[in-house]
PDB file of C-alpha atoms in Angstrom:
ATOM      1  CA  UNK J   1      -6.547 -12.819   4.290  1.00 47.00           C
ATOM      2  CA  UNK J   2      -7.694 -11.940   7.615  1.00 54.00           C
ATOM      3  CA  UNK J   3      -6.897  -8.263   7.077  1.00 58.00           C
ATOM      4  CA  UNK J   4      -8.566  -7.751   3.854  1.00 65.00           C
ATOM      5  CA  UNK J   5     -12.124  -6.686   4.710  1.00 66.00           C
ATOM      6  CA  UNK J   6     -13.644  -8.265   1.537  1.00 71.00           C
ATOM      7  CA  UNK J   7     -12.267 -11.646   2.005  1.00 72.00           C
ATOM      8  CA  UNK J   8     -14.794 -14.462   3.804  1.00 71.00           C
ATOM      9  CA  UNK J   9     -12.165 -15.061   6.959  1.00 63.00           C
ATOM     10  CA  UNK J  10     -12.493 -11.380   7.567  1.00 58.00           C
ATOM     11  CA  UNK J  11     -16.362 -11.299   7.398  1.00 62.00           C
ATOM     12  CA  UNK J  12     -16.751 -14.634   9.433  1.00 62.00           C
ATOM     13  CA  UNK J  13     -14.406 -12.791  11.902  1.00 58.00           C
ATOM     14  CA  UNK J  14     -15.744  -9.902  12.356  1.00 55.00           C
ATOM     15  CA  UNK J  15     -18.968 -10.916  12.536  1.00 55.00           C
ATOM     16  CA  UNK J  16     -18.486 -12.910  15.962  1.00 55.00           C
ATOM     17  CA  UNK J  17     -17.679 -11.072  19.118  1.00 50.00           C
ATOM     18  CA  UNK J  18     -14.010 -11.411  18.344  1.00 60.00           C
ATOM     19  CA  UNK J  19     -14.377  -8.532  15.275  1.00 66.00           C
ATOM     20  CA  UNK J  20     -14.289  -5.961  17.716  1.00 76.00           C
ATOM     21  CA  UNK J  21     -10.366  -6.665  17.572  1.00 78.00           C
ATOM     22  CA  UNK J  22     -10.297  -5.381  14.349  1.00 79.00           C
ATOM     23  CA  UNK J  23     -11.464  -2.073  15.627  1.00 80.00           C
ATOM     24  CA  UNK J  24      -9.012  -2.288  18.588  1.00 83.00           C
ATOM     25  CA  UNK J  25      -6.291  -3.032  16.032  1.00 83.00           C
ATOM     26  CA  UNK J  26      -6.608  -0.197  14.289  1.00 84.00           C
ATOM     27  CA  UNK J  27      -6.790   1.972  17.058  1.00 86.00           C
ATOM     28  CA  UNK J  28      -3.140   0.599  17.804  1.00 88.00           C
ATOM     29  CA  UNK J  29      -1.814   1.085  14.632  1.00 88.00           C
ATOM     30  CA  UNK J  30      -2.795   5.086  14.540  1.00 89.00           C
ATOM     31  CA  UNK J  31      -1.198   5.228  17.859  1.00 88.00           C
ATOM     32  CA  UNK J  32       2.035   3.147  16.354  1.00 90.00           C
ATOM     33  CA  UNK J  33       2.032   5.782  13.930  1.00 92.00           C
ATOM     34  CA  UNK J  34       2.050   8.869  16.137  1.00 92.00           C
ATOM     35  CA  UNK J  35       5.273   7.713  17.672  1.00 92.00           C
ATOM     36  CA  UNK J  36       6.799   4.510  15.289  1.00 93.00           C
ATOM     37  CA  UNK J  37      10.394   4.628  16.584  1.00 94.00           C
ATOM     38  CA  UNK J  38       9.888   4.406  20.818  1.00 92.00           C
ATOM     39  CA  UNK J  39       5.609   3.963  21.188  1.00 91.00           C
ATOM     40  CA  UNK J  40       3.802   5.474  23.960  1.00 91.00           C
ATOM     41  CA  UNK J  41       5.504   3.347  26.707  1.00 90.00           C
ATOM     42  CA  UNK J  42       3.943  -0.066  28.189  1.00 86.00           C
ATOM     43  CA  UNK J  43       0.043  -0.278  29.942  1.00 85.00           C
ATOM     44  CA  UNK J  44      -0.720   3.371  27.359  1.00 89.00           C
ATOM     45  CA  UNK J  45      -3.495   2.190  25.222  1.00 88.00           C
ATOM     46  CA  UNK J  46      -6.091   3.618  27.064  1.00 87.00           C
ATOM     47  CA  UNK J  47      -4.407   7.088  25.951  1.00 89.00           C
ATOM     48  CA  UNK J  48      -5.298   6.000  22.214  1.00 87.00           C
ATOM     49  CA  UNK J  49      -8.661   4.517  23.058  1.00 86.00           C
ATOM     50  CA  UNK J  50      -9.887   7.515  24.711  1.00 87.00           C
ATOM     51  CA  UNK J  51      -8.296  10.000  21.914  1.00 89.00           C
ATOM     52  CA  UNK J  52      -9.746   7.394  19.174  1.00 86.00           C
ATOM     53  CA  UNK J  53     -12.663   5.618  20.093  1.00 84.00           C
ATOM     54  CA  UNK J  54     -14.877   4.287  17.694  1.00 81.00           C
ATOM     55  CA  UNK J  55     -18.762   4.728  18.714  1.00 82.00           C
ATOM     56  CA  UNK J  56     -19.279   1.348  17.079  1.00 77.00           C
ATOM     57  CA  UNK J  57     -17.951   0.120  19.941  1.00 78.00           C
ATOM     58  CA  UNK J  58     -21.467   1.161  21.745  1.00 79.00           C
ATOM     59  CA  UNK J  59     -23.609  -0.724  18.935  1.00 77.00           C
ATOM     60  CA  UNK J  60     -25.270  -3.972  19.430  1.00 75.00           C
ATOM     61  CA  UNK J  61     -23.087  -5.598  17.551  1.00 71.00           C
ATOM     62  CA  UNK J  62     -20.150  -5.322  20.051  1.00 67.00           C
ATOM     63  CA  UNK J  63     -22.039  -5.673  23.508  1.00 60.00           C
ATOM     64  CA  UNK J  64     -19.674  -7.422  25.255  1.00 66.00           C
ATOM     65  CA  UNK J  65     -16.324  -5.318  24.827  1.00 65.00           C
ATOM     66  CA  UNK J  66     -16.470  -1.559  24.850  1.00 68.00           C
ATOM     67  CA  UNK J  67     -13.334  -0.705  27.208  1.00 74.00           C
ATOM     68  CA  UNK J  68      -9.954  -2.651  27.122  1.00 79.00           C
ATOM     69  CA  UNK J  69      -6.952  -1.645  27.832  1.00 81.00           C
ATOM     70  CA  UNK J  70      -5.051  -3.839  25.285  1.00 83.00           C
ATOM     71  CA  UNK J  71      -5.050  -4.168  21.431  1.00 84.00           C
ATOM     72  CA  UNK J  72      -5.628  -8.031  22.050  1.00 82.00           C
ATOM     73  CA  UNK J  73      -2.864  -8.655  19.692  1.00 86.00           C
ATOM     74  CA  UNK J  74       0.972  -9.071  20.880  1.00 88.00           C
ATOM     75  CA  UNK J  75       2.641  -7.896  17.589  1.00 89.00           C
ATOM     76  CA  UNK J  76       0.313  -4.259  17.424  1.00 89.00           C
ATOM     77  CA  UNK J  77       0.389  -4.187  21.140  1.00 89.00           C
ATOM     78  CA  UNK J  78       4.835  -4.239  20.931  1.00 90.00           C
ATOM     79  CA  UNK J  79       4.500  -1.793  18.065  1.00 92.00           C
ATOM     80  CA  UNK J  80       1.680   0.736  19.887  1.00 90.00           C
ATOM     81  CA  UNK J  81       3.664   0.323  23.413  1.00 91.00           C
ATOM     82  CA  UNK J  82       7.068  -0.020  22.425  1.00 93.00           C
ATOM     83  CA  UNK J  83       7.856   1.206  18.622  1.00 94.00           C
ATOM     84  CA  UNK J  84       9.493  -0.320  15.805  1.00 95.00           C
ATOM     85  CA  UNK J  85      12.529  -0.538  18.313  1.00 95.00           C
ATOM     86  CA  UNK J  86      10.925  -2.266  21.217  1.00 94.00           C
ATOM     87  CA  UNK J  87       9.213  -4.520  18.455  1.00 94.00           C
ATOM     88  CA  UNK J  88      12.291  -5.796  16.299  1.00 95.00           C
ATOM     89  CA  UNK J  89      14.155  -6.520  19.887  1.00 93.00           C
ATOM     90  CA  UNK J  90      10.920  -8.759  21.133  1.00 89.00           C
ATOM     91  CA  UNK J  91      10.473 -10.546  17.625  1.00 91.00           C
ATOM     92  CA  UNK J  92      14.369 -11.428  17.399  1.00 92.00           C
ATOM     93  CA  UNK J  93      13.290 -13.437  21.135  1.00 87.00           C
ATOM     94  CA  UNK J  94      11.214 -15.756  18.560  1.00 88.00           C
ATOM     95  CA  UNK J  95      13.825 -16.052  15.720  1.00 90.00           C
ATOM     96  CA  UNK J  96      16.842 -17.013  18.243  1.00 87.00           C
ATOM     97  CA  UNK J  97      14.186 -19.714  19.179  1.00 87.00           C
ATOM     98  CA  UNK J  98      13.345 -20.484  15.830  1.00 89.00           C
ATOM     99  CA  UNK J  99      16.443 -21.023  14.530  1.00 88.00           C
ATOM    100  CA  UNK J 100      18.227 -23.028  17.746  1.00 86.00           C
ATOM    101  CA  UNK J 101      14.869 -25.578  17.297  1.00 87.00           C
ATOM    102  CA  UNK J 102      15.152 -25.843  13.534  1.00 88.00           C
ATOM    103  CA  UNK J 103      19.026 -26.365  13.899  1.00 86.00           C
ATOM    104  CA  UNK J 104      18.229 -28.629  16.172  1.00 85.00           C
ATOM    105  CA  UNK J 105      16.009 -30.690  14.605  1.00 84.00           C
ATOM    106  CA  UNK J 106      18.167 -30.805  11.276  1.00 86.00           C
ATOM    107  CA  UNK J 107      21.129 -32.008  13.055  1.00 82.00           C
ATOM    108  CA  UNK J 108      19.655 -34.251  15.946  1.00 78.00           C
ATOM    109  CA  UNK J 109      19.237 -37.767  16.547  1.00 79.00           C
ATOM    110  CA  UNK J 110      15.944 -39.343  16.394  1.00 80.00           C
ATOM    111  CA  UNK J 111      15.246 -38.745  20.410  1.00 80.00           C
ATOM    112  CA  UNK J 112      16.229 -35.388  20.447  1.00 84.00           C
ATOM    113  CA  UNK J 113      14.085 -34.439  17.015  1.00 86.00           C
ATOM    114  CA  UNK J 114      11.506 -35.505  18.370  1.00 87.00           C
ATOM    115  CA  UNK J 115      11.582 -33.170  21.617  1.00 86.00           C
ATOM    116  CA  UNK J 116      13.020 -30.164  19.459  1.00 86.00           C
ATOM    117  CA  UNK J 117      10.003 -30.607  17.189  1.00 87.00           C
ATOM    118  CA  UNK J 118       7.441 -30.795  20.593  1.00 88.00           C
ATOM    119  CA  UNK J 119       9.365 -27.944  21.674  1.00 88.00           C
ATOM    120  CA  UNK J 120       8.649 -26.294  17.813  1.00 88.00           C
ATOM    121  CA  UNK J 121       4.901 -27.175  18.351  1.00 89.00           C
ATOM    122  CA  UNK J 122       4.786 -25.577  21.283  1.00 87.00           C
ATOM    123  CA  UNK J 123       6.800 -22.611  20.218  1.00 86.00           C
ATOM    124  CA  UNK J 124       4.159 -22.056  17.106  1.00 87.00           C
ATOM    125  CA  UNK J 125       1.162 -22.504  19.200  1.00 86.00           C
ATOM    126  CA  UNK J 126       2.328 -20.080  21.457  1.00 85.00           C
ATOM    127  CA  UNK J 127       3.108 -17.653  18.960  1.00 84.00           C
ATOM    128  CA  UNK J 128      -0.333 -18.164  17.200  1.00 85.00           C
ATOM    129  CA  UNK J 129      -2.497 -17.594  19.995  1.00 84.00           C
ATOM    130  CA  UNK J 130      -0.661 -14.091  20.954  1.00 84.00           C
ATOM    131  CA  UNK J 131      -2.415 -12.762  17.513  1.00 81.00           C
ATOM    132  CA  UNK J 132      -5.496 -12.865  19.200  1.00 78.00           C
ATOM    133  CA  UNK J 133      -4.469 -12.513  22.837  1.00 78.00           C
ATOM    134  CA  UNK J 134      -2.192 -10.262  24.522  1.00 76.00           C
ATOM    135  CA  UNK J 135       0.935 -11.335  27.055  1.00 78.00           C
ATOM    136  CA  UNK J 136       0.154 -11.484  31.004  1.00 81.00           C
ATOM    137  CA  UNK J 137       2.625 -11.482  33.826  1.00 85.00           C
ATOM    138  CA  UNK J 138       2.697 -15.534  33.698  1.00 86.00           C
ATOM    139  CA  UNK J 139       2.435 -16.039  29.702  1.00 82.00           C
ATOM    140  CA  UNK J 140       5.787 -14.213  29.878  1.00 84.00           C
ATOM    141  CA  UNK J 141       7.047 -16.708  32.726  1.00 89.00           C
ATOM    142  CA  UNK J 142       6.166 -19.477  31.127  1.00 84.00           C
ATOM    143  CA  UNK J 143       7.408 -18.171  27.698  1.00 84.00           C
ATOM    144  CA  UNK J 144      10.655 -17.389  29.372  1.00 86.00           C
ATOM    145  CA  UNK J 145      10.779 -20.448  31.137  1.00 87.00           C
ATOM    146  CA  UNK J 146      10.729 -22.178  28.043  1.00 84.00           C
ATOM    147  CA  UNK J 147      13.087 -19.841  26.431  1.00 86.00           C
ATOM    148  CA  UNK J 148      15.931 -20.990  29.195  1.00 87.00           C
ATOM    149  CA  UNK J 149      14.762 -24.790  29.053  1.00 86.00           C
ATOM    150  CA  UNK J 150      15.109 -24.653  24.934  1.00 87.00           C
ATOM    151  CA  UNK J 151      18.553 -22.406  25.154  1.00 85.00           C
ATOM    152  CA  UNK J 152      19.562 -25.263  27.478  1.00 85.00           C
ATOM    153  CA  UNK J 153      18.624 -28.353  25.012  1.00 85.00           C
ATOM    154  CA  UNK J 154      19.880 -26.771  21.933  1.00 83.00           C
ATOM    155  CA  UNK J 155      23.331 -25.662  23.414  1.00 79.00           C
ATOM    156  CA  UNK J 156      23.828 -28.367  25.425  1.00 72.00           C
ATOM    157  CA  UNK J 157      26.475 -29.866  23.330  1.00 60.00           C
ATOM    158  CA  UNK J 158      28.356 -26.995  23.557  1.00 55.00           C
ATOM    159  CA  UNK J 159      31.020 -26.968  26.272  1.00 54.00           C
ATOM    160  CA  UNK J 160      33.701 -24.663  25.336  1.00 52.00           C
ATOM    161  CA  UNK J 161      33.560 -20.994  25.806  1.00 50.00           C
ATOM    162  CA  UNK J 162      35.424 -19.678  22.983  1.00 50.00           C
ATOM    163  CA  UNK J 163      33.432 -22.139  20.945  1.00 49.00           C
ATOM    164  CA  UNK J 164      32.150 -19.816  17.890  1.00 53.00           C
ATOM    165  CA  UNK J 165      28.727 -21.174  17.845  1.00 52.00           C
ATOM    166  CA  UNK J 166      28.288 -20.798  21.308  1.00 48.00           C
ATOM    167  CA  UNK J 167      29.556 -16.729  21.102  1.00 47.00           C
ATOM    168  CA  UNK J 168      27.070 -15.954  18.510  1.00 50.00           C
ATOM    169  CA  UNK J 169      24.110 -17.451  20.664  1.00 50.00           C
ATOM    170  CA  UNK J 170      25.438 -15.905  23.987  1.00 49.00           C
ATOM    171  CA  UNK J 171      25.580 -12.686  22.729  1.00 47.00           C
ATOM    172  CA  UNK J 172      21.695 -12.937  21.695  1.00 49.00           C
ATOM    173  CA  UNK J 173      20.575 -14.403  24.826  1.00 50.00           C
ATOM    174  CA  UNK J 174      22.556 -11.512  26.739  1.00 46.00           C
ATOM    175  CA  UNK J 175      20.454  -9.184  24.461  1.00 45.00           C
TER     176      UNK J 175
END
């Protein structure tokens, strides 16, 4: 496991430039657990960096990264900035697309599987690469961009408005 310092992944990880995420991480997580429920509010980490910096940081080992002002990972960076609140509220953005595209691609035709399951390869590659990044002003305009477009091809057969299917995913998208 990546987490587990003893495993190989771990090792090979940190030993690259990238490892000095690992340190970051943890910096977000003690901050996550000074306030778990509402965080320390969005663009804070520099208030847990400063209060927990790691000298390591200065070694030789890490000369390229010794002041961010991001945990360089979406899921600690929600958690650290926003709590456990502001966290379950951004994840349940990727399970309403989750579950319209695997709906989707369950009960489509052959045409339309095929773009739900592009769309579903884009969706995971997406999510992926926030583990080891962090959200910008345009990843989250193209991410809701393609939230709309997907919310568009996966209700699109849905015309009515007292339709019961179409309640349930209205009242996530108004959310």
């Amino acid at each position: 496991s990546l987490f587990n310092e003893e495993s190989k992944l771990h090792q090979n990880f940190a030993g690259r430039v990238e490892g000095v995420r690992f340190i970051y991480w943890d910096m977000a997580m003690i901050g996550a657990s000074e306030r778990p429920v509402l965080g320390f509010g969005l663009d804070n980490f520099s208030i847990i960096r400063d209060k927990y910096f790691n000298p390591a940081l200065l070694s030789p080992e890490y000369p390229t990264e010794t002041w961010v002002d991001k945990p360089h990972n979406v899921v600690f960076e929600m958690v650290f900035s926003a709590g456990i609140i502001g966290l379950a509220f951004y994840l349940s953005l990727f399970g309403f697309i989750l579950v319209l595209l695997i709906r989707k691609v369950s009960r489509a035709g052959d045409e339309d599987k095929i773009t739900a399951s592009l769309f579903l390869g884009l969706f995971i590659s997406y999510t992926f690469q926030l583990f080891f990044a962090f959200d910008t002003v345009s990843s989250i305009q193209a991410f809701f961009v393609v939230l709309a477009v997907v919310s568009i091809f996966c209700l699109e057969g849905v015309k009515e408005v007292g339709n019961r299917e179409f309640n349930k995913s209205g009242k996530i998208i108004a959310i």
